[in-house]
Amino acid sequence: MGEIGEMNEELQSIYLSNMDEAPARRLAREVFKDIQLNIDHCLFKLPADGVKMEEVYEVNSRRLKVFSKSWLPEKSPLKAIVCYCPGYADTCTFYFEGVARKLASSGFGVFAMDYPGFGLSDGLHGYIPSFENLVNDVIEHFSKIKKQLEYHHLPSFLLGESMGGAIALKIHFKQPTAWDGAALIAPLCKFAEDMIPHWLVKQILIGVAKFLPKTKLVPQKEEVKENIYRDMRKRKLAPYNVLFYKDKPRLGTALECLKATQEIEQRLEEVSLPLLIMHGEADIITDPSASKALYQKAKVKDKKLCLYKDAFHTLLEGEPDETIFHVLDDIVSWLDDHSTTKNKV
């Protein structure tokens, strides 16, 4: 995950502590909160003036306490709302803060949540017992926002990163006409070959998952971990993402993600909303060829594929500054275009 040597002992001990349960994660976040926003990363140098932020805990219909956050421009009228689905293992309270500031200062209302089992929301850390339930939790949260009087007349967009891209597509399958477009960053339409264990190992793991779904057992290749951040300086900052799930994937989670991607791969032709698809050409975690397939098969004329030469998996966090700003500008200009003219399929 990077280097923790630069942290003092107190921070190191919190970073290395057991965060299986939400109270421990919430405590860690309180300690790291101000430190995180002051690290030397280009996203945190973006101005936060004129952006109104709010953090909320709400109990959802499955009786889970879910954390969510919003960023709104204080003075300019809203062009649209953007609902963000984070990647696997991640939270909406660290790197996404910088992305959300940029979007809010460009005139967009930004809403995000931590999935149950991740970040500050309830649930066993890193555990997805059911991908369907997870998608329904996200739909429930964003539907409430979209129904609010001040937002329901505005265009609404999904922004999904990695596994959040898979969640955004599943939301679209369940709500085919509810959204005005989706911007997908390195979407998990298919795992790259390096991510999938050998066929025999996979069969054994599937068998064990039925009895021990919470077990942290899924093997990960070293080169996969190395492929998260291309910029070495940013790789050293990774431990400051203290809520990031750092252990081996749990068997049940891996199986649910695999089933979800297999379903998405079969249904690419059903995708019918305006699309912006962004992928690093050197990504060995989510497969860029699956993004190309999504672009080719989606039954919508309004679609755009941006491939970034030599870029790794975390386009908005781990790349050199110029790539990060390039990707951010692509997102903002696409949102601008689609907010002014709600394009028809």
Coordinates of C-alpha atoms in Angstrom, one line a residue, residues 160-298:
G160 CA -18.7 5.5 -11.4
E161 CA -15.1 4.5 -10.7
S162 CA -13.8 0.9 -11.1
M163 CA -16.4 -1.3 -9.2
G164 CA -18.5 1.9 -9.0
G165 CA -18.6 1.8 -12.8
A166 CA -20.2 -1.7 -12.5
I167 CA -22.6 -0.4 -9.9
A168 CA -23.5 2.6 -12.2
L169 CA -24.3 0.2 -15.1
K170 CA -26.4 -2.0 -12.8
I171 CA -28.3 1.1 -11.6
H172 CA -28.9 1.9 -15.3
F173 CA -30.3 -1.6 -16.0
K174 CA -32.7 -1.3 -13.1
Q175 CA -33.6 2.4 -13.9
P176 CA -33.2 2.5 -17.7
T177 CA -34.7 6.1 -18.1
A178 CA -33.9 7.7 -14.8
W179 CA -30.5 9.2 -15.6
D180 CA -29.2 11.6 -18.3
G181 CA -25.8 10.0 -18.7
A182 CA -23.0 8.1 -17.0
A183 CA -19.3 9.0 -16.8
L184 CA -17.3 5.8 -16.1
I185 CA -13.7 5.8 -14.9
A186 CA -11.8 2.5 -15.5
P187 CA -15.2 0.7 -15.1
L188 CA -15.2 -2.9 -13.9
C189 CA -17.0 -4.5 -16.8
K190 CA -14.6 -7.4 -16.7
F191 CA -11.6 -8.3 -14.6
A192 CA -8.2 -8.2 -16.4
E193 CA -6.7 -11.7 -16.7
D194 CA -4.0 -10.9 -14.1
M195 CA -6.8 -10.5 -11.5
I196 CA -8.4 -13.9 -11.9
P197 CA -6.8 -16.9 -10.1
H198 CA -5.9 -20.0 -12.1
W199 CA -9.1 -22.0 -13.1
L200 CA -8.5 -24.8 -10.5
V201 CA -7.8 -22.3 -7.7
K202 CA -10.9 -20.4 -8.7
Q203 CA -13.1 -23.5 -8.5
I204 CA -11.7 -24.3 -5.0
L205 CA -12.3 -20.7 -3.9
I206 CA -15.9 -20.8 -5.2
G207 CA -16.5 -24.0 -3.2
V208 CA -15.0 -22.6 0.0
A209 CA -16.9 -19.3 -0.4
K210 CA -20.2 -21.1 0.1
F211 CA -19.1 -22.0 3.7
L212 CA -16.7 -19.2 4.6
P213 CA -17.7 -16.1 2.6
K214 CA -16.1 -13.6 5.0
T215 CA -12.7 -15.2 4.8
K216 CA -9.9 -13.0 3.5
L217 CA -8.4 -15.6 1.1
V218 CA -8.4 -14.4 -2.5
P219 CA -4.7 -14.4 -3.8
Q220 CA -3.4 -11.2 -5.3
K221 CA -0.4 -10.9 -7.6
E222 CA 2.3 -8.3 -6.6
E223 CA 2.2 -6.7 -10.1
V224 CA -1.5 -6.0 -9.6
K225 CA -0.8 -4.0 -6.4
E226 CA 1.9 -2.2 -8.2
N227 CA -0.5 -1.2 -11.0
I228 CA -2.7 1.0 -8.8
Y229 CA -0.5 4.1 -8.8
R230 CA 1.8 5.1 -11.7
D231 CA 3.2 8.2 -10.0
M232 CA 5.7 6.9 -7.3
R233 CA 5.3 10.0 -5.2
K234 CA 1.5 9.4 -5.0
R235 CA 2.1 5.8 -4.2
K236 CA 3.9 6.9 -1.0
L237 CA 0.8 8.9 0.0
A238 CA -1.5 5.9 -0.3
P239 CA -1.5 5.0 3.4
Y240 CA -3.1 8.3 4.2
N241 CA -6.3 6.7 2.7
V242 CA -6.7 5.1 6.1
L243 CA -10.2 3.8 5.4
F244 CA -9.1 1.9 2.3
Y245 CA -9.7 -1.8 2.7
K246 CA -6.1 -3.1 2.6
D247 CA -6.4 -6.9 3.2
K248 CA -6.9 -9.7 0.7
P249 CA -10.4 -9.7 -0.8
R250 CA -13.0 -11.7 1.1
L251 CA -14.2 -14.8 -0.7
G252 CA -17.9 -13.8 -0.8
T253 CA -17.0 -10.3 -2.1
A254 CA -14.8 -11.6 -4.9
L255 CA -17.5 -14.0 -5.9
E256 CA -20.3 -11.4 -6.0
C257 CA -18.0 -9.0 -8.0
L258 CA -17.2 -11.8 -10.5
K259 CA -20.9 -12.7 -10.9
A260 CA -21.8 -9.0 -11.4
T261 CA -19.1 -8.5 -14.1
Q262 CA -20.2 -11.7 -15.9
E263 CA -23.8 -10.3 -16.0
I264 CA -22.7 -6.9 -17.2
E265 CA -20.5 -8.4 -20.0
Q266 CA -23.6 -10.2 -21.3
R267 CA -25.8 -7.1 -21.2
L268 CA -23.6 -4.4 -22.8
E269 CA -26.1 -4.1 -25.7
E270 CA -28.7 -3.0 -23.3
V271 CA -26.8 0.2 -22.2
S272 CA -28.9 3.0 -23.6
L273 CA -27.8 6.2 -21.8
P274 CA -25.2 8.8 -22.9
L275 CA -21.8 7.6 -22.0
L276 CA -18.3 8.9 -21.3
I277 CA -15.9 6.0 -20.8
M278 CA -12.4 6.6 -19.6
H279 CA -9.6 4.0 -19.2
G280 CA -5.9 3.9 -18.8
E281 CA -4.3 1.8 -21.5
A282 CA -1.9 0.2 -19.1
D283 CA -4.6 -0.8 -16.6
I284 CA -4.2 -4.5 -15.5
I285 CA -6.9 -4.4 -12.9
T286 CA -10.0 -3.6 -14.9
D287 CA -9.7 -4.6 -18.5
P288 CA -9.5 -1.7 -21.1
S289 CA -10.7 -4.1 -23.8
A290 CA -14.0 -4.4 -21.9
S291 CA -14.4 -0.6 -22.0
K292 CA -13.9 -0.8 -25.8
A293 CA -16.5 -3.5 -26.0
L294 CA -18.9 -1.4 -23.9
Y295 CA -18.3 1.6 -26.3
Q296 CA -18.9 -0.6 -29.4
K297 CA -22.0 -2.5 -28.1
A298 CA -23.9 0.2 -26.2

